[in-house]
């Protein structure tokens, strides 16, 4: 791309921050939209921060003027208000893409699939979600596809498993497995120990996106790729690897109290939203990255010990070397 300006929606989130950093390293100019930019400017000082809300279509359209890329990395925090917020936020991004001609980049999730669709998922696997969030994500991607076909909006979707990395904020790794800012005393594994689970190291995921958008002329208008990342089988192996990296072989590995979450879900809205996700921790879904490897030659892949140690150090769970 000759005009390397990207608008990042969700720049203070894990994927948005990682993608912004990967693009900056490749010479891109970054704009970031936030409701309170003065409070977060120091997190990404190289960016041009713009005050605004992703739900405000006019603000997003103005912020994207002259940009060639819009990274749509916004999600309601804590799984809250998905039906009311997810699709309206996308409409703002679509309006901005139509006006600017920028390509939309979306970090995809495995929520689009049902447990019977796996265990190996390719870009051609039919999406048959069994959760409300999955149905919303399918509708989100369908709107992107229709906008591409009808209005010529360019779209790139890169799907990955659960994120980990120093940039992780709202993730199962940083909110359940470890306690950021505190030395490791115990690990909590959210899933069924014997079932495989897919994880994506954020710097690797962001590098894959940066490499793909650098090949704009080779992408089709509506393009989807699956990022494999790390596949742990059994799933609890990620916790065992964390113990090894931390040099704490006897560190306890606890289980997540799904029974309590389910019991309280009728009266605690947040628990109800979390409970719906339990199916993805009890059944393994692995992403087939054959198409991505064919395009890039290889998938960006940091050695696991380095990725885990950098994550723990970045989250303040280990002394920085």
PDB file of C-alpha atoms in Angstrom:
ATOM      1  CA  UNK A   1       0.000   0.000   0.000  1.00  0.00           C
ATOM      2  CA  UNK A   2       1.314   3.453  -0.895  1.00  0.00           C
ATOM      3  CA  UNK A   3      -0.804   5.285   1.687  1.00  0.00           C
ATOM      4  CA  UNK A   4       0.090   3.390   4.837  1.00  0.00           C
ATOM      5  CA  UNK A   5      -2.333   4.946   7.299  1.00  0.00           C
ATOM      6  CA  UNK A   6      -4.398   2.692   9.542  1.00  0.00           C
ATOM      7  CA  UNK A   7      -7.279   3.506  11.859  1.00  0.00           C
ATOM      8  CA  UNK A   8      -7.289   1.197  14.868  1.00  0.00           C
ATOM      9  CA  UNK A   9     -10.615   0.729  16.621  1.00  0.00           C
ATOM     10  CA  UNK A  10      -9.894  -0.904  19.959  1.00  0.00           C
ATOM     11  CA  UNK A  11      -6.260   0.206  20.180  1.00  0.00           C
ATOM     12  CA  UNK A  12      -6.169  -0.242  23.959  1.00  0.00           C
ATOM     13  CA  UNK A  13      -7.292  -3.853  23.653  1.00  0.00           C
ATOM     14  CA  UNK A  14      -4.927  -6.769  23.203  1.00  0.00           C
ATOM     15  CA  UNK A  15      -5.314  -7.389  19.480  1.00  0.00           C
ATOM     16  CA  UNK A  16      -5.621  -3.699  18.605  1.00  0.00           C
ATOM     17  CA  UNK A  17      -2.453  -2.782  20.485  1.00  0.00           C
ATOM     18  CA  UNK A  18      -0.486  -5.676  19.000  1.00  0.00           C
ATOM     19  CA  UNK A  19      -1.602  -4.901  15.437  1.00  0.00           C
ATOM     20  CA  UNK A  20      -0.804  -1.203  15.894  1.00  0.00           C
ATOM     21  CA  UNK A  21       2.707  -2.086  17.052  1.00  0.00           C
ATOM     22  CA  UNK A  22       3.241  -4.507  14.160  1.00  0.00           C
ATOM     23  CA  UNK A  23       2.130  -1.900  11.626  1.00  0.00           C
ATOM     24  CA  UNK A  24       4.256   0.821  13.218  1.00  0.00           C
ATOM     25  CA  UNK A  25       7.279  -1.442  12.829  1.00  0.00           C
ATOM     26  CA  UNK A  26       6.517  -1.578   9.090  1.00  0.00           C
ATOM     27  CA  UNK A  27       6.314   2.178   8.663  1.00  0.00           C
ATOM     28  CA  UNK A  28       2.566   2.685   9.006  1.00  0.00           C
ATOM     29  CA  UNK A  29       0.977   5.798  10.481  1.00  0.00           C
ATOM     30  CA  UNK A  30      -1.528   4.915  13.181  1.00  0.00           C
ATOM     31  CA  UNK A  31      -4.708   6.687  14.181  1.00  0.00           C
ATOM     32  CA  UNK A  32      -6.519   5.437  17.257  1.00  0.00           C
ATOM     33  CA  UNK A  33     -10.082   6.210  18.306  1.00  0.00           C
ATOM     34  CA  UNK A  34     -10.966   6.386  22.002  1.00  0.00           C
ATOM     35  CA  UNK A  35     -13.651   8.047  24.103  1.00  0.00           C
ATOM     36  CA  UNK A  36     -11.015   9.418  26.507  1.00  0.00           C
ATOM     37  CA  UNK A  37      -7.785   9.676  24.497  1.00  0.00           C
ATOM     38  CA  UNK A  38      -5.911  11.737  27.091  1.00  0.00           C
ATOM     39  CA  UNK A  39      -6.209   8.857  29.549  1.00  0.00           C
ATOM     40  CA  UNK A  40      -4.619   6.291  27.215  1.00  0.00           C
ATOM     41  CA  UNK A  41      -2.310   8.300  24.963  1.00  0.00           C
ATOM     42  CA  UNK A  42       0.771   7.078  26.827  1.00  0.00           C
ATOM     43  CA  UNK A  43      -0.051   3.446  25.985  1.00  0.00           C
ATOM     44  CA  UNK A  44       0.688   4.124  22.307  1.00  0.00           C
ATOM     45  CA  UNK A  45       2.413   7.523  22.032  1.00  0.00           C
ATOM     46  CA  UNK A  46       3.327   7.004  18.367  1.00  0.00           C
ATOM     47  CA  UNK A  47      -0.351   7.097  17.370  1.00  0.00           C
ATOM     48  CA  UNK A  48      -2.533  10.069  16.546  1.00  0.00           C
ATOM     49  CA  UNK A  49      -5.343   9.765  19.075  1.00  0.00           C
ATOM     50  CA  UNK A  50      -8.848  10.884  18.125  1.00  0.00           C
ATOM     51  CA  UNK A  51     -11.654  11.444  20.587  1.00  0.00           C
ATOM     52  CA  UNK A  52     -14.766   9.480  19.664  1.00  0.00           C
ATOM     53  CA  UNK A  53     -16.963   6.440  20.100  1.00  0.00           C
ATOM     54  CA  UNK A  54     -17.026   3.434  17.778  1.00  0.00           C
ATOM     55  CA  UNK A  55     -20.831   3.643  17.864  1.00  0.00           C
ATOM     56  CA  UNK A  56     -20.758   7.156  16.387  1.00  0.00           C
ATOM     57  CA  UNK A  57     -20.716   6.584  12.646  1.00  0.00           C
ATOM     58  CA  UNK A  58     -19.868  10.199  11.729  1.00  0.00           C
ATOM     59  CA  UNK A  59     -16.844  10.217  14.025  1.00  0.00           C
ATOM     60  CA  UNK A  60     -15.515   6.922  12.666  1.00  0.00           C
ATOM     61  CA  UNK A  61     -16.028   8.064   9.065  1.00  0.00           C
ATOM     62  CA  UNK A  62     -14.107  11.273   9.759  1.00  0.00           C
ATOM     63  CA  UNK A  63     -11.326   9.409  11.567  1.00  0.00           C
ATOM     64  CA  UNK A  64     -10.882   7.025   8.621  1.00  0.00           C
ATOM     65  CA  UNK A  65     -10.588   9.748   5.973  1.00  0.00           C
ATOM     66  CA  UNK A  66      -7.453   9.070   3.941  1.00  0.00           C
ATOM     67  CA  UNK A  67      -6.781   5.739   5.664  1.00  0.00           C
ATOM     68  CA  UNK A  68      -6.209   2.559   3.675  1.00  0.00           C
ATOM     69  CA  UNK A  69      -6.855   0.188   6.587  1.00  0.00           C
ATOM     70  CA  UNK A  70      -9.385  -0.015   9.424  1.00  0.00           C
ATOM     71  CA  UNK A  71      -8.726  -2.571  12.141  1.00  0.00           C
ATOM     72  CA  UNK A  72     -12.038  -3.435  13.789  1.00  0.00           C
ATOM     73  CA  UNK A  73     -10.863  -4.691  17.174  1.00  0.00           C
ATOM     74  CA  UNK A  74     -13.719  -3.405  19.343  1.00  0.00           C
ATOM     75  CA  UNK A  75     -15.909  -5.646  21.487  1.00  0.00           C
ATOM     76  CA  UNK A  76     -18.140  -4.867  24.470  1.00  0.00           C
ATOM     77  CA  UNK A  77     -16.066  -5.585  27.592  1.00  0.00           C
ATOM     78  CA  UNK A  78     -16.962  -8.521  29.783  1.00  0.00           C
ATOM     79  CA  UNK A  79     -19.210 -10.123  27.153  1.00  0.00           C
ATOM     80  CA  UNK A  80     -21.845  -7.489  28.000  1.00  0.00           C
ATOM     81  CA  UNK A  81     -24.523  -6.153  25.630  1.00  0.00           C
ATOM     82  CA  UNK A  82     -23.345  -8.058  22.577  1.00  0.00           C
ATOM     83  CA  UNK A  83     -26.798  -8.014  20.907  1.00  0.00           C
ATOM     84  CA  UNK A  84     -27.074  -4.235  21.318  1.00  0.00           C
ATOM     85  CA  UNK A  85     -23.510  -3.145  20.559  1.00  0.00           C
ATOM     86  CA  UNK A  86     -21.570  -5.554  18.335  1.00  0.00           C
ATOM     87  CA  UNK A  87     -23.457  -5.043  15.075  1.00  0.00           C
ATOM     88  CA  UNK A  88     -24.021  -1.262  15.454  1.00  0.00           C
ATOM     89  CA  UNK A  89     -20.272  -0.799  15.980  1.00  0.00           C
ATOM     90  CA  UNK A  90     -19.645  -2.761  12.802  1.00  0.00           C
ATOM     91  CA  UNK A  91     -22.031  -0.507  10.872  1.00  0.00           C
ATOM     92  CA  UNK A  92     -19.892   2.482  11.826  1.00  0.00           C
ATOM     93  CA  UNK A  93     -16.825   0.718  10.454  1.00  0.00           C
ATOM     94  CA  UNK A  94     -18.650  -0.242   7.265  1.00  0.00           C
ATOM     95  CA  UNK A  95     -19.708   3.369   6.722  1.00  0.00           C
ATOM     96  CA  UNK A  96     -16.105   4.482   7.173  1.00  0.00           C
ATOM     97  CA  UNK A  97     -14.823   1.843   4.739  1.00  0.00           C
ATOM     98  CA  UNK A  98     -17.367   2.815   2.094  1.00  0.00           C
ATOM     99  CA  UNK A  99     -16.363   6.465   2.395  1.00  0.00           C
ATOM    100  CA  UNK A 100     -12.590   5.960   2.503  1.00  0.00           C
ATOM    101  CA  UNK A 101     -12.088   2.820   0.420  1.00  0.00           C
ATOM    102  CA  UNK A 102     -10.063   1.324   3.268  1.00  0.00           C
ATOM    103  CA  UNK A 103      -9.847  -2.420   3.808  1.00  0.00           C
ATOM    104  CA  UNK A 104     -11.474  -3.649   7.007  1.00  0.00           C
ATOM    105  CA  UNK A 105      -9.415  -6.115   9.044  1.00  0.00           C
ATOM    106  CA  UNK A 106     -11.348  -8.185  11.564  1.00  0.00           C
ATOM    107  CA  UNK A 107      -9.915 -10.555  14.193  1.00  0.00           C
ATOM    108  CA  UNK A 108     -12.194 -13.568  13.909  1.00  0.00           C
ATOM    109  CA  UNK A 109     -13.172 -15.986  16.684  1.00  0.00           C
ATOM    110  CA  UNK A 110     -14.016 -19.671  16.977  1.00  0.00           C
ATOM    111  CA  UNK A 111     -17.423 -18.716  18.371  1.00  0.00           C
ATOM    112  CA  UNK A 112     -18.739 -18.868  14.798  1.00  0.00           C
ATOM    113  CA  UNK A 113     -18.626 -22.655  14.964  1.00  0.00           C
ATOM    114  CA  UNK A 114     -20.455 -25.360  16.847  1.00  0.00           C
ATOM    115  CA  UNK A 115     -18.716 -28.171  18.675  1.00  0.00           C
ATOM    116  CA  UNK A 116     -19.787 -30.581  15.948  1.00  0.00           C
ATOM    117  CA  UNK A 117     -17.999 -28.549  13.266  1.00  0.00           C
ATOM    118  CA  UNK A 118     -14.495 -29.617  14.372  1.00  0.00           C
ATOM    119  CA  UNK A 119     -12.099 -30.583  15.547  1.00  0.00           C
ATOM    120  CA  UNK A 120     -10.186 -29.126  12.545  1.00  0.00           C
ATOM    121  CA  UNK A 121     -11.651 -25.935  11.102  1.00  0.00           C
ATOM    122  CA  UNK A 122     -10.730 -24.522   7.703  1.00  0.00           C
ATOM    123  CA  UNK A 123     -11.994 -21.372   6.027  1.00  0.00           C
ATOM    124  CA  UNK A 124     -14.470 -23.561   4.115  1.00  0.00           C
ATOM    125  CA  UNK A 125     -15.964 -25.245   7.208  1.00  0.00           C
ATOM    126  CA  UNK A 126     -19.676 -24.316   7.447  1.00  0.00           C
ATOM    127  CA  UNK A 127     -20.401 -22.010  10.355  1.00  0.00           C
ATOM    128  CA  UNK A 128     -23.141 -23.502  12.536  1.00  0.00           C
ATOM    129  CA  UNK A 129     -22.935 -21.682  15.875  1.00  0.00           C
ATOM    130  CA  UNK A 130     -24.562 -23.137  18.965  1.00  0.00           C
ATOM    131  CA  UNK A 131     -24.276 -20.003  21.127  1.00  0.00           C
ATOM    132  CA  UNK A 132     -25.863 -16.545  20.968  1.00  0.00           C
ATOM    133  CA  UNK A 133     -22.463 -14.907  20.695  1.00  0.00           C
ATOM    134  CA  UNK A 134     -21.562 -17.266  17.889  1.00  0.00           C
ATOM    135  CA  UNK A 135     -24.718 -16.325  15.984  1.00  0.00           C
ATOM    136  CA  UNK A 136     -23.847 -12.628  16.366  1.00  0.00           C
ATOM    137  CA  UNK A 137     -20.320 -13.221  15.081  1.00  0.00           C
ATOM    138  CA  UNK A 138     -21.681 -15.124  12.089  1.00  0.00           C
ATOM    139  CA  UNK A 139     -24.053 -12.250  11.327  1.00  0.00           C
ATOM    140  CA  UNK A 140     -21.162  -9.810  11.677  1.00  0.00           C
ATOM    141  CA  UNK A 141     -19.075 -11.644   9.107  1.00  0.00           C
ATOM    142  CA  UNK A 142     -22.096 -12.067   6.841  1.00  0.00           C
ATOM    143  CA  UNK A 143     -22.652  -8.310   6.824  1.00  0.00           C
ATOM    144  CA  UNK A 144     -19.028  -7.843   5.869  1.00  0.00           C
ATOM    145  CA  UNK A 145     -19.398 -10.346   3.026  1.00  0.00           C
ATOM    146  CA  UNK A 146     -22.534  -8.656   1.707  1.00  0.00           C
ATOM    147  CA  UNK A 147     -20.901  -5.224   1.896  1.00  0.00           C
ATOM    148  CA  UNK A 148     -17.976  -6.588  -0.070  1.00  0.00           C
ATOM    149  CA  UNK A 149     -20.200  -8.053  -2.780  1.00  0.00           C
ATOM    150  CA  UNK A 150     -22.649  -5.142  -2.996  1.00  0.00           C
ATOM    151  CA  UNK A 151     -20.537  -2.077  -2.257  1.00  0.00           C
ATOM    152  CA  UNK A 152     -17.001  -3.237  -3.048  1.00  0.00           C
ATOM    153  CA  UNK A 153     -15.846  -2.997   0.584  1.00  0.00           C
ATOM    154  CA  UNK A 154     -12.552  -4.860   1.013  1.00  0.00           C
ATOM    155  CA  UNK A 155     -12.425  -7.225   3.984  1.00  0.00           C
ATOM    156  CA  UNK A 156      -9.744  -9.360   5.616  1.00  0.00           C
ATOM    157  CA  UNK A 157     -10.707 -11.725   8.450  1.00  0.00           C
ATOM    158  CA  UNK A 158      -7.967 -13.524  10.379  1.00  0.00           C
ATOM    159  CA  UNK A 159      -9.364 -16.061  12.843  1.00  0.00           C
ATOM    160  CA  UNK A 160      -7.505 -17.254  15.921  1.00  0.00           C
ATOM    161  CA  UNK A 161      -8.017 -18.995  19.249  1.00  0.00           C
ATOM    162  CA  UNK A 162      -7.709 -17.405  22.680  1.00  0.00           C
ATOM    163  CA  UNK A 163      -5.053 -14.708  22.961  1.00  0.00           C
ATOM    164  CA  UNK A 164      -2.071 -14.478  25.264  1.00  0.00           C
ATOM    165  CA  UNK A 165       0.816 -12.024  25.323  1.00  0.00           C
ATOM    166  CA  UNK A 166       2.067  -9.034  27.268  1.00  0.00           C
ATOM    167  CA  UNK A 167      -0.669  -6.948  25.602  1.00  0.00           C
ATOM    168  CA  UNK A 168      -3.518  -9.169  26.813  1.00  0.00           C
ATOM    169  CA  UNK A 169      -6.061  -7.391  28.959  1.00  0.00           C
ATOM    170  CA  UNK A 170      -9.531  -8.876  28.653  1.00  0.00           C
ATOM    171  CA  UNK A 171      -8.591 -12.505  28.013  1.00  0.00           C
ATOM    172  CA  UNK A 172      -8.922 -15.890  29.656  1.00  0.00           C
ATOM    173  CA  UNK A 173      -5.160 -15.943  30.122  1.00  0.00           C
ATOM    174  CA  UNK A 174      -4.892 -12.632  31.972  1.00  0.00           C
ATOM    175  CA  UNK A 175      -8.184 -12.784  33.842  1.00  0.00           C
ATOM    176  CA  UNK A 176      -8.347 -16.457  34.812  1.00  0.00           C
ATOM    177  CA  UNK A 177      -5.097 -18.360  34.348  1.00  0.00           C
ATOM    178  CA  UNK A 178      -2.846 -15.836  36.101  1.00  0.00           C
ATOM    179  CA  UNK A 179      -3.225 -12.711  38.222  1.00  0.00           C
ATOM    180  CA  UNK A 180      -1.486  -9.768  36.515  1.00  0.00           C
ATOM    181  CA  UNK A 181       0.816  -7.768  38.733  1.00  0.00           C
ATOM    182  CA  UNK A 182       1.252 -10.581  41.245  1.00  0.00           C
ATOM    183  CA  UNK A 183       3.897 -13.321  41.512  1.00  0.00           C
ATOM    184  CA  UNK A 184       2.715 -16.768  40.454  1.00  0.00           C
ATOM    185  CA  UNK A 185       1.221 -18.682  43.350  1.00  0.00           C
ATOM    186  CA  UNK A 186      -1.239 -20.830  41.415  1.00  0.00           C
ATOM    187  CA  UNK A 187      -2.452 -21.334  37.859  1.00  0.00           C
ATOM    188  CA  UNK A 188      -6.100 -21.830  36.959  1.00  0.00           C
ATOM    189  CA  UNK A 189      -6.892 -23.758  33.806  1.00  0.00           C
ATOM    190  CA  UNK A 190     -10.389 -22.907  32.491  1.00  0.00           C
ATOM    191  CA  UNK A 191     -10.944 -25.970  30.321  1.00  0.00           C
ATOM    192  CA  UNK A 192     -11.338 -29.700  30.550  1.00  0.00           C
ATOM    193  CA  UNK A 193      -7.769 -30.827  31.144  1.00  0.00           C
ATOM    194  CA  UNK A 194      -7.807 -33.657  28.583  1.00  0.00           C
ATOM    195  CA  UNK A 195      -9.381 -31.641  25.736  1.00  0.00           C
ATOM    196  CA  UNK A 196      -7.232 -29.694  23.267  1.00  0.00           C
ATOM    197  CA  UNK A 197      -7.403 -25.918  23.052  1.00  0.00           C
ATOM    198  CA  UNK A 198      -6.151 -23.284  20.580  1.00  0.00           C
ATOM    199  CA  UNK A 199      -4.130 -20.254  21.693  1.00  0.00           C
ATOM    200  CA  UNK A 200      -2.628 -17.374  19.707  1.00  0.00           C
ATOM    201  CA  UNK A 201       0.390 -15.330  20.815  1.00  0.00           C
ATOM    202  CA  UNK A 202      -0.590 -11.741  20.056  1.00  0.00           C
ATOM    203  CA  UNK A 203       2.711 -10.552  18.484  1.00  0.00           C
ATOM    204  CA  UNK A 204       2.633 -13.540  16.093  1.00  0.00           C
ATOM    205  CA  UNK A 205      -1.029 -12.950  15.235  1.00  0.00           C
ATOM    206  CA  UNK A 206      -0.388  -9.258  14.612  1.00  0.00           C
ATOM    207  CA  UNK A 207       2.659 -10.016  12.466  1.00  0.00           C
ATOM    208  CA  UNK A 208       0.554 -12.338  10.304  1.00  0.00           C
ATOM    209  CA  UNK A 209      -1.932  -9.510   9.741  1.00  0.00           C
ATOM    210  CA  UNK A 210       0.873  -7.047   8.956  1.00  0.00           C
ATOM    211  CA  UNK A 211       2.322  -9.454   6.388  1.00  0.00           C
ATOM    212  CA  UNK A 212      -1.074 -10.052   4.796  1.00  0.00           C
ATOM    213  CA  UNK A 213      -1.979  -6.377   4.402  1.00  0.00           C
ATOM    214  CA  UNK A 214       1.468  -5.791   2.878  1.00  0.00           C
ATOM    215  CA  UNK A 215       0.307  -8.145   0.097  1.00  0.00           C
ATOM    216  CA  UNK A 216      -2.825  -6.121  -0.678  1.00  0.00           C
ATOM    217  CA  UNK A 217      -2.553  -6.672  -4.434  1.00  0.00           C
ATOM    218  CA  UNK A 218      -2.698 -10.439  -3.890  1.00  0.00           C
ATOM    219  CA  UNK A 219      -5.731 -10.433  -1.593  1.00  0.00           C
ATOM    220  CA  UNK A 220      -9.264 -10.921  -2.874  1.00  0.00           C
ATOM    221  CA  UNK A 221     -11.935  -8.383  -1.882  1.00  0.00           C
ATOM    222  CA  UNK A 222     -13.359 -10.665   0.829  1.00  0.00           C
ATOM    223  CA  UNK A 223     -10.532 -12.775   2.219  1.00  0.00           C
ATOM    224  CA  UNK A 224     -10.434 -15.103   5.253  1.00  0.00           C
ATOM    225  CA  UNK A 225      -7.487 -16.866   6.889  1.00  0.00           C
ATOM    226  CA  UNK A 226      -7.130 -19.125   9.897  1.00  0.00           C
ATOM    227  CA  UNK A 227      -4.220 -18.593  12.271  1.00  0.00           C
ATOM    228  CA  UNK A 228      -3.292 -21.840  14.030  1.00  0.00           C
ATOM    229  CA  UNK A 229      -1.040 -20.474  16.760  1.00  0.00           C
ATOM    230  CA  UNK A 230      -0.389 -23.026  19.485  1.00  0.00           C
ATOM    231  CA  UNK A 231      -2.533 -26.145  19.762  1.00  0.00           C
ATOM    232  CA  UNK A 232      -2.233 -27.748  23.178  1.00  0.00           C
ATOM    233  CA  UNK A 233      -3.473 -31.299  23.511  1.00  0.00           C
ATOM    234  CA  UNK A 234      -4.214 -32.017  26.251  1.00  0.00           C
ATOM    235  CA  UNK A 235      -5.279 -28.447  26.869  1.00  0.00           C
ATOM    236  CA  UNK A 236      -3.832 -28.293  30.372  1.00  0.00           C
ATOM    237  CA  UNK A 237      -0.354 -28.559  28.829  1.00  0.00           C
ATOM    238  CA  UNK A 238      -0.218 -24.761  28.522  1.00  0.00           C
ATOM    239  CA  UNK A 239      -0.350 -24.556  32.336  1.00  0.00           C
ATOM    240  CA  UNK A 240       2.349 -27.210  32.619  1.00  0.00           C
ATOM    241  CA  UNK A 241       4.523 -25.258  30.182  1.00  0.00           C
ATOM    242  CA  UNK A 242       3.978 -22.119  32.237  1.00  0.00           C
ATOM    243  CA  UNK A 243       5.248 -23.912  35.343  1.00  0.00           C
ATOM    244  CA  UNK A 244       8.359 -24.958  33.462  1.00  0.00           C
ATOM    245  CA  UNK A 245       9.048 -21.477  32.100  1.00  0.00           C
ATOM    246  CA  UNK A 246       8.564 -19.930  35.534  1.00  0.00           C
ATOM    247  CA  UNK A 247      10.879 -22.498  37.126  1.00  0.00           C
ATOM    248  CA  UNK A 248       8.096 -23.567  39.481  1.00  0.00           C
ATOM    249  CA  UNK A 249       7.502 -27.261  38.684  1.00  0.00           C
ATOM    250  CA  UNK A 250       5.314 -27.774  41.759  1.00  0.00           C
ATOM    251  CA  UNK A 251       3.055 -24.770  41.155  1.00  0.00           C
ATOM    252  CA  UNK A 252      -0.570 -25.859  41.747  1.00  0.00           C
ATOM    253  CA  UNK A 253      -2.897 -25.967  38.738  1.00  0.00           C
ATOM    254  CA  UNK A 254      -6.485 -25.365  39.781  1.00  0.00           C
ATOM    255  CA  UNK A 255      -9.674 -25.843  37.776  1.00  0.00           C
ATOM    256  CA  UNK A 256     -12.203 -23.151  36.942  1.00  0.00           C
ATOM    257  CA  UNK A 257     -15.463 -23.332  38.967  1.00  0.00           C
ATOM    258  CA  UNK A 258     -17.859 -23.727  36.059  1.00  0.00           C
ATOM    259  CA  UNK A 259     -20.394 -25.323  38.412  1.00  0.00           C
ATOM    260  CA  UNK A 260     -20.602 -22.112  40.449  1.00  0.00           C
ATOM    261  CA  UNK A 261     -20.797 -19.951  37.320  1.00  0.00           C
ATOM    262  CA  UNK A 262     -23.684 -22.054  36.021  1.00  0.00           C
ATOM    263  CA  UNK A 263     -25.480 -22.068  39.373  1.00  0.00           C
ATOM    264  CA  UNK A 264     -25.322 -18.274  39.679  1.00  0.00           C
ATOM    265  CA  UNK A 265     -25.963 -17.442  36.025  1.00  0.00           C
ATOM    266  CA  UNK A 266     -29.741 -16.957  36.506  1.00  0.00           C
ATOM    267  CA  UNK A 267     -29.109 -14.095  38.940  1.00  0.00           C
ATOM    268  CA  UNK A 268     -25.715 -12.714  37.825  1.00  0.00           C
ATOM    269  CA  UNK A 269     -25.842 -11.436  34.211  1.00  0.00           C
ATOM    270  CA  UNK A 270     -22.062 -11.578  33.758  1.00  0.00           C
ATOM    271  CA  UNK A 271     -21.952 -15.206  34.868  1.00  0.00           C
ATOM    272  CA  UNK A 272     -24.734 -15.990  32.400  1.00  0.00           C
ATOM    273  CA  UNK A 273     -22.630 -14.584  29.565  1.00  0.00           C
ATOM    274  CA  UNK A 274     -19.517 -16.455  30.708  1.00  0.00           C
ATOM    275  CA  UNK A 275     -21.428 -19.715  31.147  1.00  0.00           C
ATOM    276  CA  UNK A 276     -22.344 -19.726  27.465  1.00  0.00           C
ATOM    277  CA  UNK A 277     -18.651 -19.924  26.542  1.00  0.00           C
ATOM    278  CA  UNK A 278     -18.029 -23.076  28.581  1.00  0.00           C
ATOM    279  CA  UNK A 279     -18.762 -25.248  25.543  1.00  0.00           C
ATOM    280  CA  UNK A 280     -15.525 -24.054  23.905  1.00  0.00           C
ATOM    281  CA  UNK A 281     -13.530 -25.165  26.935  1.00  0.00           C
ATOM    282  CA  UNK A 282     -15.098 -28.613  27.023  1.00  0.00           C
ATOM    283  CA  UNK A 283     -14.651 -29.351  23.305  1.00  0.00           C
ATOM    284  CA  UNK A 284     -11.530 -28.829  21.229  1.00  0.00           C
ATOM    285  CA  UNK A 285     -11.594 -26.772  18.022  1.00  0.00           C
ATOM    286  CA  UNK A 286      -8.322 -26.483  16.089  1.00  0.00           C
ATOM    287  CA  UNK A 287      -7.737 -24.001  13.257  1.00  0.00           C
ATOM    288  CA  UNK A 288      -6.295 -25.240   9.956  1.00  0.00           C
ATOM    289  CA  UNK A 289      -3.749 -22.674   8.722  1.00  0.00           C
ATOM    290  CA  UNK A 290      -3.013 -24.310   5.348  1.00  0.00           C
ATOM    291  CA  UNK A 291      -4.288 -21.293   3.404  1.00  0.00           C
ATOM    292  CA  UNK A 292      -2.302 -18.834   5.530  1.00  0.00           C
ATOM    293  CA  UNK A 293       0.923 -20.809   5.138  1.00  0.00           C
ATOM    294  CA  UNK A 294       0.362 -21.039   1.390  1.00  0.00           C
ATOM    295  CA  UNK A 295       0.043 -17.245   1.234  1.00  0.00           C
ATOM    296  CA  UNK A 296       2.877 -16.254   3.599  1.00  0.00           C
ATOM    297  CA  UNK A 297       5.211 -19.234   3.253  1.00  0.00           C
ATOM    298  CA  UNK A 298       5.053 -19.850   7.003  1.00  0.00           C
ATOM    299  CA  UNK A 299       3.011 -18.709   9.965  1.00  0.00           C
ATOM    300  CA  UNK A 300       4.768 -16.280  12.345  1.00  0.00           C
ATOM    301  CA  UNK A 301       5.663 -18.445  15.322  1.00  0.00           C
ATOM    302  CA  UNK A 302       7.641 -17.406  18.399  1.00  0.00           C
ATOM    303  CA  UNK A 303       9.225 -20.340  20.296  1.00  0.00           C
ATOM    304  CA  UNK A 304       6.790 -21.289  23.039  1.00  0.00           C
ATOM    305  CA  UNK A 305       9.125 -20.769  26.057  1.00  0.00           C
ATOM    306  CA  UNK A 306       9.965 -17.262  24.867  1.00  0.00           C
ATOM    307  CA  UNK A 307       6.312 -16.411  24.171  1.00  0.00           C
ATOM    308  CA  UNK A 308       5.189 -17.604  27.612  1.00  0.00           C
ATOM    309  CA  UNK A 309       8.037 -15.928  29.485  1.00  0.00           C
ATOM    310  CA  UNK A 310       7.544 -12.619  27.678  1.00  0.00           C
ATOM    311  CA  UNK A 311       3.840 -12.820  28.507  1.00  0.00           C
ATOM    312  CA  UNK A 312       4.413 -13.492  32.198  1.00  0.00           C
ATOM    313  CA  UNK A 313       7.016 -10.731  32.433  1.00  0.00           C
ATOM    314  CA  UNK A 314       4.768  -8.295  30.581  1.00  0.00           C
ATOM    315  CA  UNK A 315       1.853  -9.048  32.902  1.00  0.00           C
ATOM    316  CA  UNK A 316       4.025  -8.560  35.964  1.00  0.00           C
ATOM    317  CA  UNK A 317       3.929 -12.192  37.085  1.00  0.00           C
ATOM    318  CA  UNK A 318       7.680 -12.744  36.805  1.00  0.00           C
ATOM    319  CA  UNK A 319      10.669 -10.470  37.472  1.00  0.00           C
ATOM    320  CA  UNK A 320      11.834  -8.878  34.217  1.00  0.00           C
ATOM    321  CA  UNK A 321      15.183 -10.253  33.144  1.00  0.00           C
TER     322      UNK A 321
END
